[in-house]
Amino acid sequence: MPLQVNISTQSGWVKEHILFEGKDYSIGRSDDADVIVEHPQVSRNHARLSSSEDNQWVFQDTSSSGSFYLGKQVNSLQLDSENVIQLGPAACRFKKLTHQQLTALNSQSEWRKNQLQHLSKQFSNCANSQDLLQTTQHCLIQTLGCERAALILINEDKSLQQCLGFEAWMQNKDFSGSRSIIERCLERREPLAIGTVQDDQHLSQQYSVIKNNIQAAMCVPVYISENIQAVLYADNTTGKQYFTQTDITLIESFANLLSLRLLFQSIEHNISLARNH
């Protein structure tokens, strides 16, 4: 049976791999590893995975720092239908896939590609900002499976200018998303995805995270030229508690489309002002 391997990264999102029977795979920090785990406390050649003819997968530790399953150090482990093994601080989830599940994953990937093309057409047809807002929310909630989503405009001093939308949680005075996650995204100037927020020592102590039970959150900057004009923010308080590399790639592409549309609207607005004068 194929094996799905999800690796938690230091950035908070999850790397996905699909492995097939018939060969051995190496896991570790080395650039030559089949499954790369980018963490300084993970050995260069931390473990190996091998499969047998009877569809069994075996995990074997080859590190100096050890691997842990259910809190106990393991040297070798025959994988069940699903296991989570700690390679130092990095959590690795191993899940056997039926061919039907593998087909479903492939179908989901194709669906997301088609969804991005569809959104590009939708953006082109947006007549006003309200249409653009509704399309944005639909993408984040439906495509990523998020519970809450918003497009947030940013001031020059990187403070929140306005959360576009009319739901109660979005209003500036009562904004119940994580400002700390948004601030971290703005500081790094790159997409930020935090899975299992409660495991982050700083974020888990923030009032909004505690009060609203935020479990996972994503924030992606939206640029016009080289300046961040807005962010796409989404979070979950129940259910899905991680975002994958595929999720981030998709939402980055979405943010690029949104940047182009916002730039186009800005140009249209300036032309309209010039004509009126």
GROMACS .gro file of C-alpha atoms in nm:
model
  277
    1MET     CA    1   0.000   0.000   0.000
    2PRO     CA    2   0.126   0.355  -0.070
    3LEU     CA    3   0.237   0.551   0.238
    4GLN     CA    4   0.151   0.914   0.307
    5VAL     CA    5   0.416   1.095   0.513
    6ASN     CA    6   0.339   1.435   0.665
    7ILE     CA    7   0.627   1.622   0.830
    8SER     CA    8   0.563   1.913   1.069
    9THR     CA    9   0.800   2.201   0.991
   10GLN     CA   10   0.940   2.476   1.212
   11SER     CA   11   0.724   2.722   1.019
   12GLY     CA   12   0.412   2.547   1.145
   13TRP     CA   13   0.292   2.393   0.821
   14VAL     CA   14   0.312   2.034   0.701
   15LYS     CA   15   0.518   1.886   0.416
   16GLU     CA   16   0.344   1.607   0.229
   17HIS     CA   17   0.504   1.304   0.065
   18ILE     CA   18   0.358   0.995  -0.102
   19LEU     CA   19   0.585   0.689  -0.101
   20PHE     CA   20   0.535   0.370  -0.299
   21GLU     CA   21   0.634   0.011  -0.233
   22GLY     CA   22   0.939  -0.144  -0.395
   23LYS     CA   23   1.229   0.060  -0.258
   24ASP     CA   24   1.380   0.187   0.066
   25TYR     CA   25   1.351   0.555   0.158
   26SER     CA   26   1.579   0.769   0.375
   27ILE     CA   27   1.450   1.034   0.616
   28GLY     CA   28   1.669   1.309   0.758
   29ARG     CA   29   1.821   1.655   0.737
   30SER     CA   30   2.050   1.570   0.446
   31ASP     CA   31   1.972   1.726   0.107
   32ASP     CA   32   2.012   1.375  -0.035
   33ALA     CA   33   1.736   1.228   0.183
   34ASP     CA   34   1.420   1.108   0.011
   35VAL     CA   35   1.214   1.277   0.282
   36ILE     CA   36   1.391   1.592   0.404
   37VAL     CA   37   1.323   1.713   0.759
   38GLU     CA   38   1.465   2.064   0.796
   39HIS     CA   39   1.542   2.084   1.166
   40PRO     CA   40   1.885   2.117   1.333
   41GLN     CA   41   1.799   1.852   1.594
   42VAL     CA   42   1.719   1.591   1.328
   43SER     CA   43   2.013   1.376   1.212
   44ARG     CA   44   2.129   1.396   0.852
   45ASN     CA   45   2.031   1.032   0.808
   46HIS     CA   46   1.775   0.992   1.082
   47ALA     CA   47   1.570   0.690   0.971
   48ARG     CA   48   1.483   0.453   0.690
   49LEU     CA   49   1.154   0.320   0.560
   50SER     CA   50   1.124  -0.010   0.381
   51SER     CA   51   0.828  -0.207   0.245
   52SER     CA   52   0.771  -0.579   0.210
   53GLU     CA   53   0.576  -0.782  -0.044
   54ASP     CA   54   0.285  -0.822   0.200
   55ASN     CA   55   0.217  -0.445   0.207
   56GLN     CA   56   0.393  -0.387   0.539
   57TRP     CA   57   0.605  -0.080   0.605
   58VAL     CA   58   0.889  -0.084   0.858
   59PHE     CA   59   1.041   0.226   1.019
   60GLN     CA   60   1.402   0.192   1.137
   61ASP     CA   61   1.589   0.454   1.337
   62THR     CA   62   1.946   0.524   1.218
   63SER     CA   63   2.009   0.841   1.418
   64SER     CA   64   2.219   0.946   1.715
   65SER     CA   65   1.936   1.146   1.875
   66GLY     CA   66   1.663   0.883   1.859
   67SER     CA   67   1.303   0.843   1.742
   68PHE     CA   68   1.003   0.821   1.973
   69TYR     CA   69   0.661   0.656   1.944
   70LEU     CA   70   0.398   0.704   2.215
   71GLY     CA   71   0.666   0.859   2.434
   72LYS     CA   72   0.905   0.564   2.410
   73GLN     CA   73   1.224   0.543   2.207
   74VAL     CA   74   1.205   0.297   1.919
   75ASN     CA   75   1.475   0.141   1.703
   76SER     CA   76   1.239  -0.041   1.469
   77LEU     CA   77   0.862  -0.028   1.425
   78GLN     CA   78   0.620  -0.200   1.190
   79LEU     CA   79   0.374   0.070   1.093
   80ASP     CA   80   0.003   0.032   1.153
   81SER     CA   81  -0.262   0.203   0.942
   82GLU     CA   82  -0.154   0.533   1.100
   83ASN     CA   83   0.136   0.626   1.331
   84VAL     CA   84   0.294   0.948   1.455
   85ILE     CA   85   0.667   0.921   1.530
   86GLN     CA   86   0.879   1.200   1.675
   87LEU     CA   87   1.214   1.256   1.506
   88GLY     CA   88   1.356   1.476   1.779
   89PRO     CA   89   1.110   1.772   1.792
   90ALA     CA   90   0.966   1.702   1.445
   91ALA     CA   91   0.640   1.508   1.435
   92CYS     CA   92   0.607   1.269   1.140
   93ARG     CA   93   0.269   1.121   1.055
   94PHE     CA   94   0.268   0.796   0.857
   95LYS     CA   95  -0.058   0.677   0.704
   96LYS     CA   96  -0.114   0.382   0.474
   97LEU     CA   97  -0.332   0.467   0.177
   98THR     CA   98  -0.569   0.247  -0.015
   99HIS     CA   99  -0.564   0.300  -0.389
  100GLN     CA  100  -0.907   0.463  -0.356
  101GLN     CA  101  -0.763   0.714  -0.106
  102LEU     CA  102  -0.466   0.780  -0.335
  103THR     CA  103  -0.701   0.843  -0.626
  104ALA     CA  104  -0.901   1.083  -0.407
  105LEU     CA  105  -0.584   1.278  -0.320
  106ASN     CA  106  -0.490   1.304  -0.687
  107SER     CA  107  -0.843   1.418  -0.769
  108GLN     CA  108  -0.824   1.682  -0.496
  109SER     CA  109  -0.497   1.812  -0.642
  110GLU     CA  110  -0.652   1.841  -0.987
  111TRP     CA  111  -0.960   2.006  -0.838
  112ARG     CA  112  -0.743   2.271  -0.672
  113LYS     CA  113  -0.566   2.348  -0.999
  114ASN     CA  114  -0.903   2.388  -1.170
  115GLN     CA  115  -1.026   2.597  -0.878
  116LEU     CA  116  -0.736   2.840  -0.923
  117GLN     CA  117  -0.816   2.879  -1.293
  118HIS     CA  118  -1.182   2.931  -1.207
  119LEU     CA  119  -1.094   3.197  -0.948
  120SER     CA  120  -0.882   3.382  -1.202
  121LYS     CA  121  -1.189   3.413  -1.424
  122GLN     CA  122  -1.404   3.514  -1.127
  123PHE     CA  123  -1.163   3.793  -1.034
  124SER     CA  124  -1.176   3.925  -1.389
  125ASN     CA  125  -1.555   3.942  -1.365
  126CYS     CA  126  -1.569   4.113  -1.024
  127ALA     CA  127  -1.753   4.439  -1.082
  128ASN     CA  128  -1.676   4.593  -0.743
  129SER     CA  129  -1.494   4.547  -0.413
  130GLN     CA  130  -1.788   4.363  -0.254
  131ASP     CA  131  -1.779   4.097  -0.527
  132LEU     CA  132  -1.403   4.068  -0.481
  133LEU     CA  133  -1.446   4.026  -0.106
  134GLN     CA  134  -1.706   3.750  -0.141
  135THR     CA  135  -1.485   3.563  -0.390
  136THR     CA  136  -1.189   3.591  -0.152
  137GLN     CA  137  -1.381   3.451   0.143
  138HIS     CA  138  -1.526   3.172  -0.066
  139CYS     CA  139  -1.177   3.065  -0.175
  140LEU     CA  140  -1.031   3.055   0.175
  141ILE     CA  141  -1.327   2.879   0.335
  142GLN     CA  142  -1.416   2.635   0.059
  143THR     CA  143  -1.076   2.558  -0.089
  144LEU     CA  144  -0.872   2.540   0.232
  145GLY     CA  145  -1.147   2.418   0.461
  146CYS     CA  146  -1.109   2.714   0.697
  147GLU     CA  147  -1.383   2.821   0.936
  148ARG     CA  148  -1.316   3.195   0.925
  149ALA     CA  149  -1.149   3.404   0.658
  150ALA     CA  150  -1.094   3.770   0.580
  151LEU     CA  151  -0.908   4.013   0.357
  152ILE     CA  152  -0.749   4.272   0.587
  153LEU     CA  153  -0.611   4.604   0.464
  154ILE     CA  154  -0.285   4.718   0.626
  155ASN     CA  155  -0.171   5.073   0.713
  156GLU     CA  156   0.178   5.200   0.634
  157ASP     CA  157   0.277   5.148   1.000
  158LYS     CA  158   0.170   4.780   0.961
  159SER     CA  159  -0.135   4.819   1.182
  160LEU     CA  160  -0.472   4.680   1.081
  161GLN     CA  161  -0.660   4.940   0.880
  162GLN     CA  162  -0.981   4.758   0.798
  163CYS     CA  163  -1.108   4.403   0.792
  164LEU     CA  164  -1.327   4.381   0.483
  165GLY     CA  165  -1.653   4.210   0.563
  166PHE     CA  166  -1.961   4.238   0.777
  167GLU     CA  167  -1.934   3.945   1.015
  168ALA     CA  168  -1.908   4.040   1.382
  169TRP     CA  169  -1.568   3.877   1.440
  170MET     CA  170  -1.411   4.087   1.164
  171GLN     CA  171  -1.491   4.432   1.299
  172ASN     CA  172  -1.180   4.614   1.423
  173LYS     CA  173  -1.309   4.674   1.774
  174ASP     CA  174  -1.420   4.313   1.817
  175PHE     CA  175  -1.165   4.146   1.587
  176SER     CA  176  -1.118   3.798   1.733
  177GLY     CA  177  -0.852   3.666   1.496
  178SER     CA  178  -0.488   3.658   1.602
  179ARG     CA  179  -0.321   3.996   1.563
  180SER     CA  180   0.006   3.834   1.678
  181ILE     CA  181   0.006   3.595   1.381
  182ILE     CA  182  -0.068   3.883   1.142
  183GLU     CA  183   0.214   4.090   1.295
  184ARG     CA  184   0.457   3.799   1.261
  185CYS     CA  185   0.359   3.756   0.895
  186LEU     CA  186   0.415   4.128   0.828
  187GLU     CA  187   0.750   4.122   1.005
  188ARG     CA  188   0.874   3.824   0.801
  189ARG     CA  189   0.709   3.949   0.478
  190GLU     CA  190   0.622   3.593   0.380
  191PRO     CA  191   0.332   3.348   0.419
  192LEU     CA  192   0.287   3.213   0.769
  193ALA     CA  193   0.093   2.900   0.857
  194ILE     CA  194   0.070   2.784   1.217
  195GLY     CA  195  -0.064   2.438   1.288
  196THR     CA  196  -0.149   2.347   1.647
  197VAL     CA  197  -0.113   2.705   1.770
  198GLN     CA  198  -0.123   2.579   2.128
  199ASP     CA  199   0.226   2.431   2.079
  200ASP     CA  200   0.378   2.772   2.002
  201GLN     CA  201   0.512   2.906   2.333
  202HIS     CA  202   0.453   3.271   2.241
  203LEU     CA  203   0.123   3.247   2.053
  204SER     CA  204  -0.039   3.008   2.299
  205GLN     CA  205  -0.015   3.282   2.565
  206GLN     CA  206  -0.190   3.548   2.354
  207TYR     CA  207  -0.531   3.663   2.475
  208SER     CA  208  -0.708   3.622   2.141
  209VAL     CA  209  -0.574   3.267   2.096
  210ILE     CA  210  -0.686   3.163   2.444
  211LYS     CA  211  -1.023   3.341   2.439
  212ASN     CA  212  -1.124   3.221   2.092
  213ASN     CA  213  -0.957   2.879   2.110
  214ILE     CA  214  -0.766   2.934   1.783
  215GLN     CA  215  -0.617   2.599   1.682
  216ALA     CA  216  -0.460   2.678   1.344
  217ALA     CA  217  -0.413   2.996   1.144
  218MET     CA  218  -0.270   3.115   0.814
  219CYS     CA  219  -0.170   3.464   0.704
  220VAL     CA  220  -0.043   3.554   0.356
  221PRO     CA  221   0.073   3.904   0.249
  222VAL     CA  222  -0.086   4.066  -0.055
  223TYR     CA  223   0.158   4.295  -0.237
  224ILE     CA  224   0.104   4.586  -0.471
  225SER     CA  225   0.444   4.658  -0.624
  226GLU     CA  226   0.680   4.586  -0.333
  227ASN     CA  227   0.451   4.707  -0.057
  228ILE     CA  228   0.219   4.493   0.154
  229GLN     CA  229  -0.128   4.643   0.115
  230ALA     CA  230  -0.331   4.363   0.272
  231VAL     CA  231  -0.317   4.014   0.415
  232LEU     CA  232  -0.530   3.708   0.364
  233TYR     CA  233  -0.612   3.570   0.708
  234ALA     CA  234  -0.783   3.242   0.791
  235ASP     CA  235  -0.814   3.030   1.102
  236ASN     CA  236  -0.984   2.732   1.263
  237THR     CA  237  -1.113   2.696   1.616
  238THR     CA  238  -1.215   2.332   1.574
  239GLY     CA  239  -1.147   2.061   1.319
  240LYS     CA  240  -0.844   2.082   1.091
  241GLN     CA  241  -0.536   2.185   1.292
  242TYR     CA  242  -0.270   2.210   1.023
  243PHE     CA  243  -0.200   2.351   0.678
  244THR     CA  244   0.003   2.170   0.415
  245GLN     CA  245   0.265   2.283   0.166
  246THR     CA  246  -0.002   2.239  -0.102
  247ASP     CA  247  -0.234   2.476   0.087
  248ILE     CA  248   0.036   2.743   0.105
  249THR     CA  249   0.129   2.711  -0.263
  250LEU     CA  250  -0.237   2.746  -0.358
  251ILE     CA  251  -0.303   3.048  -0.138
  252GLU     CA  252   0.018   3.219  -0.257
  253SER     CA  253  -0.104   3.183  -0.615
  254PHE     CA  254  -0.439   3.318  -0.503
  255ALA     CA  255  -0.270   3.617  -0.332
  256ASN     CA  256  -0.081   3.692  -0.656
  257LEU     CA  257  -0.408   3.694  -0.849
  258LEU     CA  258  -0.561   3.919  -0.587
  259SER     CA  259  -0.262   4.157  -0.607
  260LEU     CA  260  -0.309   4.194  -0.981
  261ARG     CA  261  -0.680   4.257  -0.940
  262LEU     CA  262  -0.629   4.518  -0.667
  263LEU     CA  263  -0.362   4.690  -0.878
  264PHE     CA  264  -0.600   4.694  -1.174
  265GLN     CA  265  -0.876   4.845  -0.959
  266SER     CA  266  -0.634   5.111  -0.832
  267ILE     CA  267  -0.536   5.204  -1.189
  268GLU     CA  268  -0.903   5.220  -1.292
  269HIS     CA  269  -0.976   5.446  -0.994
  270ASN     CA  270  -0.689   5.684  -1.081
  271ILE     CA  271  -0.798   5.701  -1.445
  272SER     CA  272  -1.154   5.781  -1.333
  273LEU     CA  273  -1.028   6.062  -1.107
  274ALA     CA  274  -0.815   6.205  -1.391
  275ARG     CA  275  -1.113   6.204  -1.627
  276ASN     CA  276  -1.332   6.384  -1.372
  277HIS     CA  277  -1.072   6.659  -1.343
   0.00000   0.00000   0.00000
